XYZ file of C-alpha atoms in Angstrom:
675
model
C -0.092 -0.146 -0.082
C 1.472 3.386 -1.071
C 0.501 6.850 0.270
C -3.393 6.870 0.925
C -5.188 10.376 0.879
C -8.837 10.867 1.656
C -10.027 13.933 -0.365
C -13.322 15.672 -0.572
C -15.282 18.100 -2.793
C -18.997 19.116 -2.659
C -22.040 20.602 -4.251
C -23.547 23.473 -2.288
C -27.000 25.126 -2.627
C -25.721 28.672 -2.505
C -27.852 31.834 -3.070
C -26.711 35.229 -4.371
C -25.667 37.519 -1.596
C -27.001 35.192 1.048
C -23.572 35.751 2.884
C -24.812 34.008 6.241
C -26.504 31.093 4.719
C -23.694 30.513 2.336
C -21.128 30.564 5.116
C -23.128 28.042 7.126
C -23.390 25.655 4.263
C -19.634 26.042 3.598
C -18.808 25.291 7.325
C -21.303 22.342 7.239
C -19.417 20.773 4.197
C -16.173 21.185 6.112
C -17.450 19.471 9.176
C -18.538 16.799 7.013
C -15.448 16.470 5.153
C -13.532 16.305 8.376
C -15.980 13.660 9.621
C -15.127 11.478 6.616
C -11.499 11.640 7.501
C -10.666 14.007 4.366
C -7.500 16.405 4.699
C -8.434 18.604 1.651
C -11.660 20.099 1.018
C -12.812 22.055 -2.311
C -16.042 23.961 -2.720
C -17.776 25.628 -5.667
C -16.707 28.800 -7.578
C -17.655 32.138 -5.744
C -19.155 30.007 -2.918
C -19.188 32.795 -0.344
C -21.009 35.177 -2.379
C -22.893 32.780 -4.700
C -22.117 32.669 -8.346
C -25.026 34.724 -9.818
C -24.451 38.063 -7.918
C -24.308 39.780 -11.377
C -23.643 43.653 -11.096
C -23.338 43.245 -7.251
C -19.833 42.135 -7.908
C -19.153 45.683 -8.813
C -20.212 46.954 -5.259
C -17.519 47.468 -2.629
C -20.014 45.728 -0.007
C -19.748 42.394 -1.684
C -16.031 42.347 -1.128
C -16.393 43.471 2.318
C -18.845 40.982 3.300
C -16.759 38.256 1.598
C -14.042 38.915 3.846
C -16.219 38.805 6.844
C -17.336 35.398 5.938
C -13.910 34.256 5.220
C -12.865 35.609 8.782
C -15.623 33.534 10.202
C -14.459 30.328 8.360
C -10.908 30.749 9.266
C -11.402 31.105 13.032
C -14.348 28.425 13.161
C -13.124 25.515 15.429
C -14.393 22.917 12.931
C -12.365 24.490 9.956
C -8.945 23.482 11.471
C -6.582 20.846 10.612
C -7.874 20.447 6.989
C -6.557 22.313 3.794
C -9.472 24.353 2.661
C -9.992 25.768 -1.038
C -12.579 28.604 -0.849
C -14.052 30.395 -3.618
C -14.567 34.245 -3.295
C -14.172 37.632 -5.053
C -11.116 39.723 -4.339
C -10.240 43.206 -5.130
C -6.517 43.595 -5.671
C -4.907 46.813 -6.611
C -8.213 48.091 -7.419
C -8.835 45.396 -9.946
C -11.511 42.634 -9.255
C -10.602 39.045 -9.430
C -12.621 35.737 -9.167
C -10.379 33.931 -6.828
C -9.712 30.639 -4.778
C -8.323 31.326 -1.430
C -6.344 28.285 -0.040
C -5.843 28.248 3.801
C -4.777 26.019 6.590
C -5.017 26.435 10.278
C -5.836 30.084 10.439
C -3.422 30.974 7.763
C -3.801 31.785 4.117
C -1.375 30.080 2.067
C -2.287 31.399 -1.399
C -4.858 33.525 -3.276
C -5.156 31.944 -6.766
C -7.125 34.344 -9.310
C -8.924 32.953 -12.176
C -6.884 33.181 -15.486
C -9.432 32.383 -18.121
C -12.852 33.881 -17.626
C -16.293 32.473 -18.896
C -17.835 35.318 -21.252
C -20.089 33.553 -23.458
C -23.491 32.247 -23.510
C -25.178 32.788 -20.115
C -21.765 34.141 -18.560
C -20.603 37.541 -18.507
C -17.600 37.396 -16.089
C -15.499 40.036 -17.992
C -18.168 42.514 -17.000
C -17.219 41.854 -13.401
C -13.738 40.595 -13.247
C -10.383 40.692 -14.948
C -8.333 37.711 -15.604
C -5.006 37.096 -14.220
C -2.693 37.246 -17.209
C 0.702 36.806 -15.566
C 1.474 33.258 -15.985
C 3.642 31.682 -12.931
C 3.809 35.152 -11.470
C 2.975 35.966 -7.939
C 2.811 39.324 -5.847
C 1.845 40.395 -2.439
C -1.649 40.976 -1.364
C -2.047 43.175 1.665
C -4.796 41.638 3.812
C -7.936 43.069 5.036
C -7.547 43.926 8.873
C -10.549 41.657 9.821
C -8.639 38.662 8.559
C -5.138 39.796 9.218
C -6.014 40.293 12.845
C -6.981 36.490 12.954
C -4.139 34.995 10.793
C -1.490 37.273 12.229
C -0.484 37.988 8.466
C -0.528 41.380 6.818
C 0.342 40.310 3.365
C -0.129 36.822 1.532
C 0.957 35.485 -1.916
C -1.409 36.367 -4.757
C -1.079 34.939 -8.169
C -0.407 31.845 -10.321
C 1.454 29.443 -8.050
C 0.910 25.877 -6.372
C 0.915 24.412 -2.914
C 3.407 21.930 -1.497
C 2.377 19.699 1.431
C 5.006 17.385 3.040
C 3.706 14.466 0.855
C 2.414 16.043 -2.539
C 1.550 19.083 -4.475
C -1.912 20.868 -4.984
C -2.839 23.245 -7.881
C -6.157 25.048 -8.210
C -8.126 25.456 -11.408
C -11.248 27.367 -11.786
C -14.268 26.228 -14.148
C -13.688 27.620 -17.595
C -9.990 27.125 -17.271
C -10.616 23.454 -17.814
C -12.534 24.163 -21.042
C -9.587 26.175 -22.605
C -7.255 24.260 -25.053
C -4.166 25.450 -22.991
C -5.550 24.517 -19.632
C -3.434 25.235 -16.506
C -3.553 21.596 -15.389
C -1.537 20.604 -18.314
C 1.318 22.755 -17.140
C 0.772 22.017 -13.434
C 1.064 18.432 -14.004
C 4.340 18.768 -15.808
C 5.642 20.638 -12.613
C 4.783 17.657 -10.438
C 1.216 18.848 -9.204
C -0.674 15.776 -8.236
C -3.885 16.881 -6.853
C -5.886 19.364 -8.963
C -9.104 21.286 -7.596
C -11.530 22.694 -9.918
C -14.156 24.910 -8.488
C -17.122 25.351 -10.885
C -20.337 27.416 -11.426
C -21.699 25.319 -14.180
C -25.428 25.396 -15.157
C -27.529 22.591 -16.378
C -28.416 22.131 -20.053
C -30.073 19.180 -21.488
C -27.454 16.509 -22.576
C -24.538 18.741 -21.374
C -23.137 16.693 -18.471
C -21.582 14.111 -20.576
C -19.615 16.889 -22.356
C -18.303 18.127 -19.023
C -17.524 14.637 -17.843
C -15.557 13.798 -20.743
C -13.394 16.916 -20.521
C -12.471 16.159 -16.825
C -11.769 12.593 -17.524
C -9.571 13.433 -20.397
C -7.622 16.053 -18.355
C -6.329 13.346 -16.021
C -6.308 10.386 -18.550
C -3.736 12.470 -20.503
C -1.779 14.148 -17.698
C -2.566 11.790 -14.750
C -3.262 13.042 -11.449
C -6.323 13.368 -8.910
C -9.011 15.801 -10.089
C -11.494 17.136 -7.569
C -14.510 18.895 -9.304
C -16.898 21.022 -7.299
C -20.134 22.749 -8.587
C -22.827 24.645 -7.275
C -26.188 23.130 -7.113
C -29.683 24.730 -7.232
C -31.377 27.995 -8.421
C -29.523 30.992 -6.938
C -32.318 33.482 -8.153
C -31.614 33.451 -11.924
C -32.750 31.609 -14.887
C -29.976 28.923 -14.386
C -29.986 25.726 -12.385
C -26.468 24.689 -11.342
C -26.590 20.857 -11.518
C -23.958 19.555 -9.040
C -22.368 16.382 -10.201
C -19.317 16.754 -8.120
C -16.762 14.286 -8.974
C -13.391 12.731 -8.032
C -11.413 11.280 -10.981
C -7.993 9.451 -10.731
C -5.909 9.031 -13.888
C -9.047 9.170 -16.255
C -11.217 6.891 -13.867
C -14.094 8.307 -11.905
C -14.152 7.007 -8.422
C -16.802 9.197 -6.922
C -19.921 11.035 -8.228
C -22.632 13.201 -6.529
C -26.097 13.815 -7.689
C -26.908 15.968 -10.425
C -30.425 17.250 -9.244
C -31.144 17.297 -5.553
C -32.961 19.199 -2.788
C -30.073 18.797 -0.399
C -28.277 22.135 0.490
C -24.953 20.562 1.198
C -23.737 17.157 -0.648
C -20.373 16.149 0.311
C -18.341 13.693 -1.765
C -15.020 11.890 -0.665
C -12.696 9.126 -2.047
C -9.654 7.606 -0.914
C -6.686 7.510 -3.294
C -3.173 6.103 -3.479
C -0.707 8.795 -4.466
C 1.603 6.173 -5.852
C -0.991 5.456 -8.727
C -0.526 8.939 -9.989
C 3.372 8.562 -9.711
C 3.170 5.183 -11.576
C 0.809 6.590 -14.168
C 3.274 9.270 -15.125
C 6.296 6.955 -15.602
C 6.216 7.380 -19.533
C 9.710 8.536 -20.688
C 8.303 11.174 -23.201
C 6.377 12.658 -20.108
C 9.595 12.765 -18.211
C 11.285 14.685 -20.956
C 8.728 17.351 -21.105
C 8.472 17.673 -17.342
C 12.217 18.147 -17.032
C 12.168 21.192 -19.134
C 8.841 22.631 -18.126
C 8.988 26.218 -16.587
C 8.676 26.117 -12.770
C 5.733 27.280 -10.810
C 6.481 28.974 -7.392
C 5.474 26.655 -4.632
C 4.301 27.761 -1.132
C 4.867 25.253 1.647
C 2.206 24.280 4.067
C 3.403 21.910 7.094
C 0.876 19.261 6.866
C 0.395 15.954 5.089
C -2.708 14.769 3.035
C -1.720 11.272 3.668
C -2.275 9.744 7.015
C -1.114 6.765 9.016
C -1.239 3.221 7.138
C -4.519 1.548 8.103
C -4.752 -1.938 6.431
C -8.443 -1.878 6.657
C -8.761 0.949 4.373
C -8.017 0.761 0.646
C -8.355 3.085 -2.441
C -11.810 3.759 -3.817
C -12.869 1.712 -6.702
C -13.837 3.014 -10.293
C -17.563 3.524 -10.437
C -19.951 3.701 -13.405
C -21.091 7.092 -14.243
C -24.593 8.182 -13.763
C -26.354 9.992 -16.676
C -29.919 10.900 -16.779
C -32.036 10.587 -19.835
C -33.285 13.960 -21.390
C -36.809 13.120 -20.269
C -35.430 12.475 -16.513
C -33.308 15.709 -16.765
C -36.733 17.691 -17.722
C -38.493 16.016 -14.574
C -35.823 16.835 -12.175
C -34.083 19.927 -13.185
C -36.789 22.634 -13.734
C -38.684 20.941 -10.640
C -35.587 21.522 -8.435
C -35.495 25.119 -9.807
C -39.048 25.806 -8.895
C -38.599 24.586 -5.357
C -35.652 26.668 -4.750
C -37.455 29.744 -6.189
C -40.512 29.273 -4.349
C -38.884 28.584 -0.780
C -36.660 31.546 -1.092
C -39.218 34.153 -2.423
C -41.769 33.184 0.130
C -44.702 33.105 -2.290
C -47.814 30.877 -1.396
C -47.343 28.668 -4.445
C -47.823 28.535 -8.150
C -50.635 29.091 -10.392
C -51.088 28.044 -14.177
C -53.726 28.714 -16.742
C -54.191 24.918 -17.712
C -55.479 24.776 -21.294
C -55.666 21.098 -21.889
C -52.718 21.462 -24.376
C -49.364 19.718 -24.160
C -47.312 22.890 -22.930
C -49.304 23.790 -19.788
C -49.630 19.947 -19.213
C -45.901 19.798 -19.101
C -45.431 22.449 -16.810
C -47.984 21.196 -14.554
C -46.425 17.788 -14.512
C -42.960 19.380 -13.790
C -44.635 21.078 -10.715
C -45.939 17.586 -9.770
C -42.399 16.332 -10.234
C -41.293 19.060 -7.632
C -43.876 17.750 -5.158
C -42.497 14.076 -5.667
C -39.161 15.168 -4.993
C -40.149 17.106 -1.888
C -41.963 14.073 -0.472
C -38.884 11.777 -1.066
C -36.663 14.260 0.426
C -39.058 14.319 3.655
C -39.125 10.655 3.729
C -35.349 10.690 3.752
C -35.424 13.031 6.766
C -34.220 16.288 5.161
C -34.931 18.639 7.896
C -34.596 21.819 5.946
C -37.167 20.461 3.214
C -39.617 19.431 6.077
C -39.130 22.982 7.293
C -39.785 24.690 4.005
C -42.696 22.440 3.097
C -44.584 23.255 6.322
C -43.884 27.102 5.980
C -44.722 27.210 2.282
C -48.134 25.188 3.082
C -49.178 27.747 5.862
C -48.558 25.408 8.725
C -48.171 26.841 12.065
C -44.635 26.687 13.620
C -45.540 23.971 15.903
C -46.952 21.718 13.288
C -45.722 17.939 12.890
C -47.253 17.865 9.508
C -45.574 15.317 7.080
C -47.151 14.811 3.724
C -46.999 11.227 2.540
C -48.122 11.758 -1.077
C -47.000 14.392 -3.627
C -50.705 15.155 -4.183
C -50.959 16.485 -0.560
C -48.311 19.120 -1.263
C -49.583 19.789 -4.706
C -53.038 20.638 -3.282
C -51.597 23.083 -0.981
C -49.075 24.791 -3.380
C -50.497 24.327 -6.927
C -53.504 26.062 -8.586
C -54.641 25.343 -12.038
C -57.344 26.959 -13.896
C -59.076 26.154 -17.233
C -60.185 29.557 -18.677
C -62.783 28.495 -21.272
C -64.658 30.451 -24.012
C -67.222 29.461 -26.576
C -64.273 28.615 -28.838
C -63.022 25.822 -26.264
C -63.848 22.221 -26.788
C -65.289 19.796 -24.107
C -62.204 17.479 -24.774
C -59.658 20.107 -23.729
C -61.798 21.198 -20.777
C -62.063 17.527 -19.562
C -58.188 16.975 -19.922
C -57.466 19.753 -17.876
C -59.816 18.785 -15.035
C -58.683 15.063 -15.058
C -54.950 16.100 -15.032
C -55.593 18.596 -12.126
C -57.519 15.820 -10.331
C -54.723 13.166 -10.720
C -51.801 15.407 -9.528
C -53.875 16.864 -6.611
C -53.852 20.504 -7.863
C -56.588 22.867 -6.625
C -58.427 23.391 -9.872
C -60.837 26.251 -11.047
C -62.960 25.611 -14.196
C -64.627 28.948 -15.535
C -65.883 30.507 -18.757
C -64.849 33.972 -19.596
C -66.964 34.831 -22.508
C -68.702 37.620 -20.488
C -65.205 39.345 -19.955
C -64.292 39.042 -23.689
C -67.809 40.309 -24.607
C -67.478 43.347 -22.283
C -64.289 44.334 -23.955
C -65.466 43.801 -27.530
C -68.632 45.673 -26.692
C -66.689 48.543 -25.259
C -64.642 48.785 -28.626
C -67.701 48.736 -30.771
C -69.297 51.267 -28.589
C -66.440 53.694 -28.807
C -65.591 53.021 -32.560
C -68.900 51.943 -34.153
C -66.937 49.009 -35.634
C -67.729 45.432 -35.148
C -64.918 43.013 -35.369
C -65.610 39.666 -36.777
C -63.822 36.335 -37.203
C -62.959 35.310 -40.761
C -65.564 32.556 -40.609
C -68.143 35.304 -39.836
C -66.999 37.539 -42.835
C -64.223 39.404 -41.019
C -60.627 40.005 -42.303
C -57.414 38.602 -40.933
C -56.647 41.660 -38.945
C -59.971 41.439 -37.089
C -59.786 37.596 -36.681
C -56.260 38.118 -34.936
C -57.328 41.012 -32.900
C -60.412 38.790 -31.398
C -58.037 35.789 -30.786
C -55.446 38.023 -29.058
C -57.902 39.694 -26.808
C -58.994 36.218 -25.439
C -55.340 35.230 -24.953
C -54.501 38.619 -23.071
C -57.587 38.597 -20.757
C -56.482 35.117 -19.669
C -53.207 36.809 -18.549
C -55.134 39.375 -16.635
C -57.427 36.922 -15.126
C -54.461 34.584 -14.176
C -52.955 37.496 -12.112
C -56.252 38.101 -10.285
C -56.720 34.751 -9.438
C -53.177 34.241 -8.256
C -53.180 37.063 -6.130
C -56.652 36.237 -4.332
C -56.914 32.517 -4.395
C -54.746 31.834 -0.961
C -57.092 34.291 0.702
C -60.164 32.649 -0.787
C -58.862 29.057 0.542
C -58.091 30.867 3.979
C -54.414 29.957 3.709
C -52.782 30.938 7.008
C -50.801 34.223 6.431
C -52.561 34.733 2.956
C -50.091 35.454 0.537
C -50.033 35.321 -3.351
C -49.149 32.898 -6.022
C -46.274 33.095 -8.777
C -47.846 32.766 -12.193
C -46.212 29.976 -14.472
C -45.937 30.515 -18.099
C -45.932 27.598 -20.615
C -44.541 28.861 -23.904
C -42.039 26.212 -25.263
C -38.657 27.295 -26.858
C -39.799 26.611 -30.486
C -42.698 29.026 -30.178
C -40.540 31.820 -28.640
C -38.043 31.157 -31.626
C -40.777 31.515 -34.237
C -42.723 34.243 -32.239
C -45.757 32.012 -32.158
C -47.350 33.464 -29.206
C -49.367 36.578 -28.325
C -47.455 39.296 -26.550
C -48.823 39.734 -23.029
C -50.840 36.650 -23.105
C -50.300 33.625 -20.773
C -46.764 33.656 -21.997
C -46.350 36.728 -19.775
C -46.051 35.264 -16.291
C -43.599 35.204 -13.427
C -41.636 32.034 -14.439
C -41.419 29.622 -17.243
C -40.048 26.343 -16.535
C -40.460 25.109 -20.111
C -39.315 28.208 -21.908
C -36.074 26.755 -23.173
C -37.292 23.147 -23.825
C -38.425 22.070 -27.360
C -41.680 20.693 -28.133
C -40.101 17.373 -29.268
C -38.467 16.884 -25.912
C -41.588 18.008 -24.047
C -43.753 15.192 -25.832
C -40.800 12.700 -24.932
C -41.077 13.959 -21.283
C -44.763 13.518 -21.158
C -44.514 9.970 -22.524
C -41.876 9.225 -20.042
C -44.099 10.806 -17.096
C -47.296 8.949 -18.208
C -45.489 5.635 -16.900
C -42.891 6.936 -14.471
C -45.404 8.951 -12.534
C -48.384 6.725 -13.108
C -50.425 9.274 -14.811
C -52.446 7.604 -17.833
C -54.446 10.783 -18.498
C -51.214 12.162 -20.194
C -51.740 9.792 -23.020
C -54.731 11.916 -23.906
C -52.570 15.158 -24.250
C -50.083 13.256 -26.486
C -52.714 12.209 -28.861
C -54.306 15.704 -29.028
C -53.641 18.037 -31.852
C -51.898 21.145 -30.581
C -54.468 24.069 -30.831
C -54.875 27.411 -29.281
C -58.748 27.236 -29.578
C -59.136 30.716 -30.228
C -61.402 30.836 -33.479
C -65.036 29.479 -33.791
C -65.165 25.741 -33.820
C -67.341 25.939 -36.990
C -64.132 26.994 -38.918
C -61.593 24.291 -40.118
C -59.731 22.997 -36.793
C -57.005 25.431 -35.802
C -53.753 23.692 -35.789
C -50.547 25.222 -34.456
C -48.156 23.489 -37.118
C -50.386 24.457 -40.049
C -50.576 28.276 -38.769
C -46.730 28.218 -38.324
C -46.078 26.888 -41.829
C -43.544 24.348 -40.218
C -43.394 21.568 -37.882
C -41.875 21.664 -34.399
C -39.328 19.192 -35.278
C -38.351 21.658 -38.197
C -38.232 24.511 -35.794
C -35.708 22.646 -33.580
C -33.445 22.133 -36.518
C -33.708 25.731 -37.384
C -33.064 26.849 -33.876
C -29.916 24.737 -33.569
C -28.508 25.718 -36.904
C -29.123 29.536 -35.963
C -27.715 29.438 -32.461
C -25.425 26.577 -32.116
C -23.958 26.320 -35.690
C -24.250 30.120 -36.032
C -25.566 30.140 -39.482
C -27.235 32.924 -41.305
C -30.058 32.492 -43.993
C -27.859 31.364 -46.892
C -25.652 29.215 -44.511
C -28.765 27.594 -43.075
C -30.203 27.110 -46.557
C -27.158 25.302 -47.741
C -26.937 23.014 -44.600
C -30.590 22.195 -45.122
C -30.092 21.047 -48.721
C -27.939 18.238 -47.448
C -30.219 17.413 -44.349
C -33.466 17.599 -46.023
C -32.707 17.018 -49.556
C -34.457 13.659 -49.862
C -37.645 14.948 -48.184
C -38.087 18.428 -49.921
C -37.105 20.134 -53.247
C -34.662 22.911 -53.229
C -37.514 25.401 -53.680
C -39.410 24.073 -50.689
C -36.385 24.278 -48.388
C -35.979 27.682 -49.670
C -39.406 28.722 -48.733
C -39.124 27.208 -45.392
C -35.808 28.801 -44.600
C -37.254 32.235 -45.712
C -40.306 31.802 -43.676
C -38.465 31.087 -40.495
C -36.205 33.994 -40.869
C -38.980 36.325 -41.904
C -41.015 35.375 -38.627
C -37.913 35.103 -36.401
C -36.943 38.719 -37.433
C -40.451 40.418 -37.028
C -41.118 38.776 -33.621
C -37.786 39.773 -31.909
C -39.661 42.393 -29.977
C -41.507 39.710 -28.157
C -38.316 38.148 -26.688
C -37.478 41.528 -25.028
C -40.388 40.921 -22.663
C -40.231 37.109 -22.436
C -40.908 35.740 -19.079
C -37.773 34.427 -17.132
C -37.296 30.775 -18.180
C -35.497 27.959 -17.050
C -32.373 27.668 -19.101
C -32.301 24.041 -20.658
C -31.533 24.332 -24.399
C -28.523 25.605 -26.154
C -30.585 27.379 -29.043
C -32.968 29.120 -26.685
C -33.857 32.611 -28.200
C -33.885 34.230 -24.674
C -32.993 37.857 -25.333
C -32.043 38.586 -21.653
C -28.649 37.263 -21.964
C -28.297 34.179 -23.885
C -29.336 35.252 -27.445
C -28.130 38.740 -28.356
C -29.416 39.144 -31.789
C -31.378 42.307 -33.108
């Protein structure tokens, strides 16, 4: 047996600017790491502040409170005798940096700033931070008094360096640095670094985890070493859900992996590794030649060992099989965890949705039901925080001992659905909505709003003397669209009225209001196939970045996984808005759009992911669709997509905040910045 080390990484459910709560969770993870016998603990990126602070990183208070929390950690009795890697922002010589602070026994060993910042997609780190560009250079950082008084230091090393213990060498890497072609771990490994820490703030996206894992695995498969990956887990108040999946990898083999989706606030991961395995792995002669001539890193010593006394009953952790969720499972779990975090932290009384009987509002409702399933499971597992939050959100008194046994119990307290019918609605959609609400346990309202629609159209006729008619009744296209849109927009107004007052009607303890959920999918947003300020205008939209194709697959999965046979009726129904008289030919979404939902997904991926304009997209589609459509038909479809995409961009500027799940989302707030 060689030199065995037990190391710890973690996923933490941190909240932007929740300094006290974040600090408590950090300390709890350190306690758990020590209890597991770990001698090194690494946490997520910017864990003291929470990753999603946005422009609050420009405020001096953010840096002040970060040092206050670090001081609390440094002097905490449970944070001694373990090497700690803590993430926080640091302002050095009037420049803001995203940093790792490595400390041991009330001493800061090194402040390591991030060298390559994430600045695309959802990330705007260059707006808040500057990258450290001086490779292998270190200078003095003069400590804040609140920390210096504890550590007895007035200056500490700041820069690109590594740490030497008495038995190995440790180097820190931060999130994006792993994804760059010239990653720091490559050069560190040639300098004898055997343990790499990577602290991340990586968000969930459908089918993304395998990409992330392959990069981490390849990092050590090529260079050898122990790689500790930490990530935030949960919603910290933004559109993103950070999906955990902390991992420990040794020489390209995964020996530990945490959950991707969880309601746990602290999830610690440990593994025991033999340092001699790393040294043996690096025995190739060619590697030795490169290492011998590699430029050196400055090393800072810490008088401790990561390895412990030899214990014949403890051996190295075995390689494990990686856990990947199916896309349908990701949809069931990710948005559901996001909704729970949002609800428990904003203090609303629950959620409300206009349930139309169509597949989109159905999918949103099933995601809420999935949230309730996870809450009940966490309660069954004894999660005290979830128990406390569930009782508070459901209006239970402080002394309550209520423990829901079924997800329908939670759903009935927190979830409110409403079918807002008109004379254009069918009995089938009304019944589907009612049956689904019953099966998931939601509090359901069934109403007709013809009187409200009539009141507004009568007002218009009285003022203008003009009587608008549907096309089936002799009206023009503009008149028909106006009559359809007023139905949709009145549903938005009605939804907010009911959301504000239903908790009072139900005599909920403490009253409160409900958050209104939207249900426009990513393809409809991309095409602009929605009414501005209709039910797509809401507080949150858990499916706003999920394709219609994936939503159908999710509903098919949930029909059996959640034992909801009613979902089969939604899958077989034709997507329709039901806004025109039923005497007309049936209203079909795909017919009105002039393209199928599957085709919209292709357009979306080519536009955003492949970064193709109209001509490039047409050329690519000639190859993809050439056996199905003629060049003329492909031209017409491509032209139609870009026309509607362009004229409907204004709708994206007011789009409801949506859970980010798809790489081709047209979300105009940060992700897709097109005019």
